[in-house]
Amino acid sequence: MSHPHAIAETAPDRAAFILDGETLTYGKLARRSTCLAGRLSALGCKRGDTVAIILDNSADFFIGAWAAQMSGLYFVPLSQRLAPPERDYILSDSGAKVVLSEDADLPRALVPDHWEDSETAQFERVEGSDMLYTSGTTGRPKGVKRPLSGAPLGSDPRRLNRARDLFGMDADTVFLSPAPLYHAAPLRWAMTVQRLGGTVIALRRFDARAALEALETHCVTHSQWVPTMFSRMLALGADGPLPANPASHICAIHAGAPCPPELKRRMIDWWGPILHEYYSGTEAVGFTHIDSQDWLAHPGSVGRAYGSTIHILDDQDNPLPPGETGRVFFESRAGHAYHNAPEKGRSAISRQGYATMGDIGFLDEDGFLTLTDRASFTIISGGANIYPAEVEAALLANPDIVDCAVFGVPDADMGQVVQAIVELNKKPADEAECAADIGEKLSRQVAVNKLPRRIAFVDRVPRLETGKVRKRDLMETYADPAKRGHPARISETS
């Protein structure tokens, strides 16, 4: 049996979680989460019911999550920074019976000060599950809901086996999660580490310098990132030499968004061949993995399938051979449904019964998967498909560019044309000249039809904390031609 309560029986003083120098031990995590689970039971929460967690990175976040996990409940973690309409939609859609929050004014709120009192009840210790809402980049978010097993707490080996087999995690793991815990990857990895008896280190919010300091201060062994974090840390090199990777740091995991090859090469040059990339999603219908050595031999790939089989299908669900680009599907035993949206789940299943997370890509002859983009973000210009991730990777090869986003905007002649927004490491003296220079350099890397028609300069590319860009929002903003910035082609500057 692998779970924090079992760890607490033999090592109650071991650190389960550290934030800002404050430590939550396994003994305290087990005691407080047990009290809260009893409190939830006393409030009428039964197996299969849902509770919401609206807390920042904190010890209370884990106490709430494990209280639900250990008593057969679904728990829905939400950001405290959601606008009230966004928050209220998810609370209503999920059917949350209790809201674990510091905000006592929320309906059905149970604040941490009231998690331990005399009004508790007995409960059955069985595995619950998270119900995570998709980011909503293509519409209103929907909860990804996996069936509950009803098995005793600690009996689910899936993520534990993967953590051990692919990343070498164990009870000695010190895991840095610099991202918000209410997101899928940080939450699931952190709780997996706690099932193993390791220690989770968190930051209040991501800061490049603080993240690097945490690696050294806490003798971190494993960490998890999104590519934007790599860009922010590498940018510190403009102010002086970057610190050496600590000897303890043996595994840096990244996912969540495409990592441009040039950016990844720079990270491997800096930290050594400790980078591990995986491809999965909130839906968790499949999983791939690639280490640094295999990536250097297959640059741009997200790896080979683990625990599943990859199929590349055309729009009619016909299989495509290696090297041909199509929709990426997984054949696996994992199952899920979208809460209150069965039609969304059905649309993600092929006629063969394979499941997709909505991405486009291809397999090579060795079974390594390369993603080209999200299907919903493909730009169709003059009848030709253009994949933004390819153009973004080429832009980020320019050392003056810190971050960027590429997407389609309406055009009366071509249907759509390519638009880019760019974040530079310093403000250009002449934006028009800079845009033309970027376009000229880019023309040496991508075909002319993939070149951005215009480039707009921004102080910061608007990304979610997962590293993903809300491209639907950008497409709406830049649908207005007056906002599209400067021509990226010299022929259009006159």
Short mmCIF file of N, CA, C and O in Angstrom, two decimals, residues 129-208:
data_model
loop_
_atom_site.label_atom_id
_atom_site.label_comp_id
_atom_site.label_asym_id
_atom_site.label_seq_id
_atom_site.Cartn_x
_atom_site.Cartn_y
_atom_site.Cartn_z
N SER A 129 -10.51 10.36 -6.69
CA SER A 129 -9.84 10.78 -7.92
C SER A 129 -9.98 12.29 -8.09
O SER A 129 -10.92 12.90 -7.58
N ASP A 130 -9.03 12.87 -8.83
CA ASP A 130 -9.21 14.25 -9.24
C ASP A 130 -10.24 14.33 -10.37
O ASP A 130 -10.45 13.35 -11.10
N MET A 131 -10.91 15.44 -10.50
CA MET A 131 -11.70 15.77 -11.68
C MET A 131 -11.22 17.14 -12.14
O MET A 131 -11.58 18.16 -11.57
N LEU A 132 -10.35 17.12 -13.14
CA LEU A 132 -9.69 18.34 -13.58
C LEU A 132 -10.39 18.92 -14.79
O LEU A 132 -10.75 18.19 -15.73
N TYR A 133 -10.56 20.22 -14.76
CA TYR A 133 -11.21 20.90 -15.87
C TYR A 133 -10.17 21.33 -16.89
O TYR A 133 -9.13 21.87 -16.54
N THR A 134 -10.48 21.03 -18.16
CA THR A 134 -9.57 21.41 -19.24
C THR A 134 -9.44 22.91 -19.26
O THR A 134 -10.30 23.64 -18.78
N SER A 135 -8.34 23.40 -19.87
CA SER A 135 -7.99 24.81 -19.77
C SER A 135 -8.97 25.74 -20.45
O SER A 135 -8.98 26.94 -20.19
N GLY A 136 -9.81 25.22 -21.33
CA GLY A 136 -10.80 26.07 -21.96
C GLY A 136 -10.27 26.91 -23.09
O GLY A 136 -10.85 27.93 -23.46
N THR A 137 -9.11 26.51 -23.71
CA THR A 137 -8.56 27.28 -24.82
C THR A 137 -9.44 27.19 -26.06
O THR A 137 -9.32 27.99 -26.97
N THR A 138 -10.32 26.20 -26.12
CA THR A 138 -11.20 26.06 -27.29
C THR A 138 -12.67 26.12 -26.88
O THR A 138 -13.52 25.56 -27.54
N GLY A 139 -12.99 26.80 -25.80
CA GLY A 139 -14.37 26.90 -25.36
C GLY A 139 -14.45 26.74 -23.87
O GLY A 139 -13.45 26.73 -23.15
N ARG A 140 -15.66 26.62 -23.34
CA ARG A 140 -15.84 26.46 -21.90
C ARG A 140 -15.20 25.17 -21.43
O ARG A 140 -15.33 24.12 -22.07
N PRO A 141 -14.50 25.22 -20.29
CA PRO A 141 -13.83 24.01 -19.81
C PRO A 141 -14.81 22.93 -19.41
O PRO A 141 -15.94 23.21 -18.97
N LYS A 142 -14.37 21.68 -19.53
CA LYS A 142 -15.15 20.53 -19.11
C LYS A 142 -14.32 19.65 -18.19
O LYS A 142 -13.11 19.51 -18.36
N GLY A 143 -14.99 19.06 -17.22
CA GLY A 143 -14.29 18.21 -16.27
C GLY A 143 -13.98 16.85 -16.85
O GLY A 143 -14.84 16.20 -17.43
N VAL A 144 -12.73 16.41 -16.68
CA VAL A 144 -12.31 15.08 -17.11
C VAL A 144 -12.50 14.15 -15.92
O VAL A 144 -11.84 14.29 -14.88
N LYS A 145 -13.39 13.19 -16.07
CA LYS A 145 -13.82 12.36 -14.95
C LYS A 145 -13.54 10.90 -15.24
O LYS A 145 -14.05 10.33 -16.19
N ARG A 146 -12.70 10.31 -14.41
CA ARG A 146 -12.36 8.89 -14.55
C ARG A 146 -13.22 8.07 -13.60
O ARG A 146 -13.51 8.51 -12.48
N PRO A 147 -13.64 6.89 -13.99
CA PRO A 147 -14.45 6.07 -13.09
C PRO A 147 -13.67 5.70 -11.82
O PRO A 147 -12.47 5.45 -11.88
N LEU A 148 -14.36 5.70 -10.69
CA LEU A 148 -13.73 5.31 -9.43
C LEU A 148 -13.65 3.79 -9.34
O LEU A 148 -14.58 3.09 -9.73
N SER A 149 -12.55 3.31 -8.80
CA SER A 149 -12.34 1.86 -8.73
C SER A 149 -13.01 1.23 -7.52
O SER A 149 -13.33 0.04 -7.54
N GLY A 150 -13.19 2.01 -6.46
CA GLY A 150 -13.69 1.43 -5.21
C GLY A 150 -12.65 0.61 -4.48
O GLY A 150 -12.94 -0.05 -3.47
N ALA A 151 -11.40 0.63 -4.99
CA ALA A 151 -10.33 -0.17 -4.39
C ALA A 151 -9.80 0.52 -3.13
O ALA A 151 -9.90 1.74 -2.97
N PRO A 152 -9.19 -0.23 -2.22
CA PRO A 152 -8.63 0.37 -1.01
C PRO A 152 -7.59 1.43 -1.32
O PRO A 152 -6.89 1.36 -2.35
N LEU A 153 -7.47 2.42 -0.46
CA LEU A 153 -6.48 3.47 -0.62
C LEU A 153 -5.09 2.86 -0.76
O LEU A 153 -4.69 2.02 0.02
N GLY A 154 -4.35 3.32 -1.79
CA GLY A 154 -2.98 2.85 -2.00
C GLY A 154 -2.84 1.68 -2.93
O GLY A 154 -1.74 1.14 -3.09
N SER A 155 -3.94 1.27 -3.57
CA SER A 155 -3.88 0.07 -4.41
C SER A 155 -3.74 0.36 -5.90
O SER A 155 -3.75 -0.56 -6.70
N ASP A 156 -3.62 1.63 -6.28
CA ASP A 156 -3.50 1.98 -7.70
C ASP A 156 -2.03 2.17 -8.06
O ASP A 156 -1.40 3.14 -7.62
N PRO A 157 -1.44 1.25 -8.84
CA PRO A 157 0.01 1.30 -9.09
C PRO A 157 0.41 2.06 -10.36
O PRO A 157 1.60 2.21 -10.62
N ARG A 158 -0.54 2.55 -11.17
CA ARG A 158 -0.20 3.03 -12.52
C ARG A 158 0.86 4.13 -12.50
O ARG A 158 1.92 4.01 -13.13
N ARG A 159 0.58 5.22 -11.80
CA ARG A 159 1.51 6.35 -11.83
C ARG A 159 2.78 6.04 -11.05
O ARG A 159 3.85 6.55 -11.39
N LEU A 160 2.66 5.20 -10.02
CA LEU A 160 3.86 4.82 -9.27
C LEU A 160 4.84 4.06 -10.15
O LEU A 160 6.05 4.33 -10.15
N ASN A 161 4.33 3.10 -10.90
CA ASN A 161 5.20 2.31 -11.78
C ASN A 161 5.88 3.19 -12.81
O ASN A 161 7.07 3.04 -13.09
N ARG A 162 5.12 4.12 -13.38
CA ARG A 162 5.69 5.01 -14.39
C ARG A 162 6.76 5.91 -13.78
O ARG A 162 7.82 6.13 -14.38
N ALA A 163 6.49 6.43 -12.57
CA ALA A 163 7.47 7.29 -11.91
C ALA A 163 8.77 6.55 -11.63
O ALA A 163 9.86 7.10 -11.78
N ARG A 164 8.64 5.29 -11.23
CA ARG A 164 9.84 4.49 -10.94
C ARG A 164 10.56 4.09 -12.22
O ARG A 164 11.79 4.23 -12.34
N ASP A 165 9.79 3.57 -13.19
CA ASP A 165 10.40 2.98 -14.39
C ASP A 165 11.07 4.02 -15.28
O ASP A 165 12.17 3.79 -15.79
N LEU A 166 10.39 5.16 -15.49
CA LEU A 166 10.89 6.14 -16.45
C LEU A 166 11.75 7.22 -15.83
O LEU A 166 12.67 7.73 -16.48
N PHE A 167 11.49 7.57 -14.57
CA PHE A 167 12.15 8.74 -13.99
C PHE A 167 12.95 8.44 -12.72
O PHE A 167 13.54 9.34 -12.14
N GLY A 168 12.96 7.19 -12.30
CA GLY A 168 13.79 6.81 -11.17
C GLY A 168 13.37 7.41 -9.85
O GLY A 168 14.20 7.62 -8.95
N MET A 169 12.08 7.67 -9.66
CA MET A 169 11.61 8.24 -8.40
C MET A 169 11.47 7.17 -7.33
O MET A 169 11.13 6.03 -7.62
N ASP A 170 11.73 7.58 -6.08
CA ASP A 170 11.56 6.67 -4.94
C ASP A 170 11.39 7.51 -3.68
O ASP A 170 11.12 8.72 -3.76
N ALA A 171 11.53 6.88 -2.53
CA ALA A 171 11.31 7.59 -1.26
C ALA A 171 12.34 8.68 -1.01
O ALA A 171 12.12 9.57 -0.18
N ASP A 172 13.46 8.64 -1.72
CA ASP A 172 14.50 9.67 -1.55
C ASP A 172 14.33 10.84 -2.51
O ASP A 172 15.15 11.77 -2.50
N THR A 173 13.29 10.82 -3.33
CA THR A 173 13.08 11.88 -4.30
C THR A 173 12.74 13.20 -3.62
O THR A 173 11.91 13.26 -2.70
N VAL A 174 13.41 14.26 -4.06
CA VAL A 174 13.06 15.63 -3.67
C VAL A 174 12.62 16.32 -4.95
O VAL A 174 13.42 16.56 -5.85
N PHE A 175 11.34 16.62 -5.02
CA PHE A 175 10.69 17.02 -6.27
C PHE A 175 10.31 18.49 -6.22
O PHE A 175 9.54 18.91 -5.35
N LEU A 176 10.85 19.29 -7.15
CA LEU A 176 10.51 20.71 -7.24
C LEU A 176 9.39 20.91 -8.25
O LEU A 176 9.52 20.54 -9.42
N SER A 177 8.29 21.51 -7.77
CA SER A 177 7.18 21.86 -8.65
C SER A 177 7.00 23.37 -8.60
O SER A 177 6.36 23.89 -7.68
N PRO A 178 7.55 24.10 -9.59
CA PRO A 178 7.46 25.57 -9.54
C PRO A 178 6.16 26.12 -10.11
O PRO A 178 6.01 27.33 -10.26
N ALA A 179 5.21 25.25 -10.45
CA ALA A 179 3.95 25.66 -11.08
C ALA A 179 2.81 25.55 -10.08
O ALA A 179 2.93 24.93 -9.02
N PRO A 180 1.65 26.13 -10.41
CA PRO A 180 0.48 26.03 -9.51
C PRO A 180 0.01 24.58 -9.39
O PRO A 180 -0.10 23.86 -10.38
N LEU A 181 -0.32 24.17 -8.19
CA LEU A 181 -0.70 22.78 -7.93
C LEU A 181 -2.09 22.43 -8.44
O LEU A 181 -2.43 21.25 -8.53
N TYR A 182 -2.89 23.43 -8.78
CA TYR A 182 -4.24 23.10 -9.27
C TYR A 182 -4.24 22.65 -10.72
O TYR A 182 -5.28 22.24 -11.24
N HIS A 183 -3.09 22.66 -11.38
CA HIS A 183 -3.00 22.14 -12.74
C HIS A 183 -2.69 20.65 -12.72
O HIS A 183 -2.11 20.14 -11.76
N ALA A 184 -3.05 19.97 -13.81
CA ALA A 184 -3.00 18.52 -13.85
C ALA A 184 -1.61 17.96 -13.55
O ALA A 184 -1.45 17.12 -12.66
N ALA A 185 -0.61 18.38 -14.33
CA ALA A 185 0.71 17.77 -14.19
C ALA A 185 1.34 18.02 -12.82
O ALA A 185 1.79 17.08 -12.16
N PRO A 186 1.42 19.28 -12.34
CA PRO A 186 2.02 19.48 -11.01
C PRO A 186 1.29 18.71 -9.92
O PRO A 186 1.93 18.13 -9.03
N LEU A 187 -0.04 18.69 -9.97
CA LEU A 187 -0.82 18.00 -8.95
C LEU A 187 -0.56 16.50 -8.96
O LEU A 187 -0.25 15.90 -7.92
N ARG A 188 -0.66 15.89 -10.14
CA ARG A 188 -0.52 14.44 -10.21
C ARG A 188 0.90 13.99 -9.90
O ARG A 188 1.10 12.96 -9.22
N TRP A 189 1.91 14.73 -10.38
CA TRP A 189 3.28 14.34 -10.07
C TRP A 189 3.56 14.50 -8.57
O TRP A 189 4.18 13.63 -7.95
N ALA A 190 3.09 15.60 -7.98
CA ALA A 190 3.37 15.83 -6.57
C ALA A 190 2.71 14.75 -5.70
O ALA A 190 3.33 14.24 -4.76
N MET A 191 1.47 14.40 -6.01
CA MET A 191 0.80 13.38 -5.21
C MET A 191 1.43 12.00 -5.43
O MET A 191 1.45 11.16 -4.51
N THR A 192 1.97 11.76 -6.62
CA THR A 192 2.70 10.51 -6.86
C THR A 192 3.96 10.45 -6.00
O THR A 192 4.28 9.41 -5.40
N VAL A 193 4.69 11.56 -5.94
CA VAL A 193 5.89 11.61 -5.09
C VAL A 193 5.51 11.33 -3.64
O VAL A 193 6.23 10.61 -2.92
N GLN A 194 4.40 11.86 -3.19
CA GLN A 194 3.98 11.63 -1.80
C GLN A 194 3.50 10.20 -1.57
O GLN A 194 3.59 9.69 -0.46
N ARG A 195 3.00 9.53 -2.58
CA ARG A 195 2.69 8.10 -2.44
C ARG A 195 3.98 7.30 -2.25
O ARG A 195 3.99 6.27 -1.56
N LEU A 196 5.06 7.76 -2.86
CA LEU A 196 6.34 7.08 -2.75
C LEU A 196 7.08 7.41 -1.45
O LEU A 196 8.04 6.72 -1.08
N GLY A 197 6.66 8.48 -0.78
CA GLY A 197 7.34 8.89 0.45
C GLY A 197 8.40 9.93 0.23
O GLY A 197 9.21 10.20 1.13
N GLY A 198 8.44 10.57 -0.95
CA GLY A 198 9.40 11.62 -1.23
C GLY A 198 8.93 12.96 -0.71
O GLY A 198 7.89 13.08 -0.05
N THR A 199 9.70 14.01 -1.01
CA THR A 199 9.40 15.36 -0.54
C THR A 199 9.10 16.26 -1.72
O THR A 199 9.85 16.28 -2.71
N VAL A 200 8.01 17.02 -1.62
CA VAL A 200 7.62 17.98 -2.66
C VAL A 200 8.02 19.38 -2.22
O VAL A 200 7.69 19.81 -1.10
N ILE A 201 8.74 20.09 -3.09
CA ILE A 201 9.11 21.49 -2.86
C ILE A 201 8.26 22.34 -3.81
O ILE A 201 8.15 22.01 -4.99
N ALA A 202 7.68 23.41 -3.32
CA ALA A 202 6.86 24.27 -4.19
C ALA A 202 7.26 25.72 -4.01
O ALA A 202 7.88 26.11 -3.01
N LEU A 203 6.90 26.54 -4.99
CA LEU A 203 7.02 27.99 -4.93
C LEU A 203 5.61 28.57 -4.86
O LEU A 203 4.66 27.96 -5.34
N ARG A 204 5.48 29.77 -4.29
CA ARG A 204 4.18 30.44 -4.30
C ARG A 204 3.71 30.68 -5.74
O ARG A 204 2.55 30.53 -6.08
N ARG A 205 4.67 31.11 -6.54
CA ARG A 205 4.43 31.32 -7.97
C ARG A 205 5.77 31.22 -8.67
O ARG A 205 6.83 31.38 -8.03
N PHE A 206 5.75 30.96 -9.97
CA PHE A 206 7.02 30.77 -10.67
C PHE A 206 7.82 32.06 -10.74
O PHE A 206 7.31 33.11 -11.12
N ASP A 207 9.06 31.98 -10.37
CA ASP A 207 10.05 33.03 -10.55
C ASP A 207 11.35 32.34 -10.96
O ASP A 207 11.80 31.41 -10.27
N ALA A 208 11.92 32.77 -12.07
CA ALA A 208 13.07 32.06 -12.64
C ALA A 208 14.23 31.97 -11.65
O ALA A 208 14.81 30.90 -11.45
#
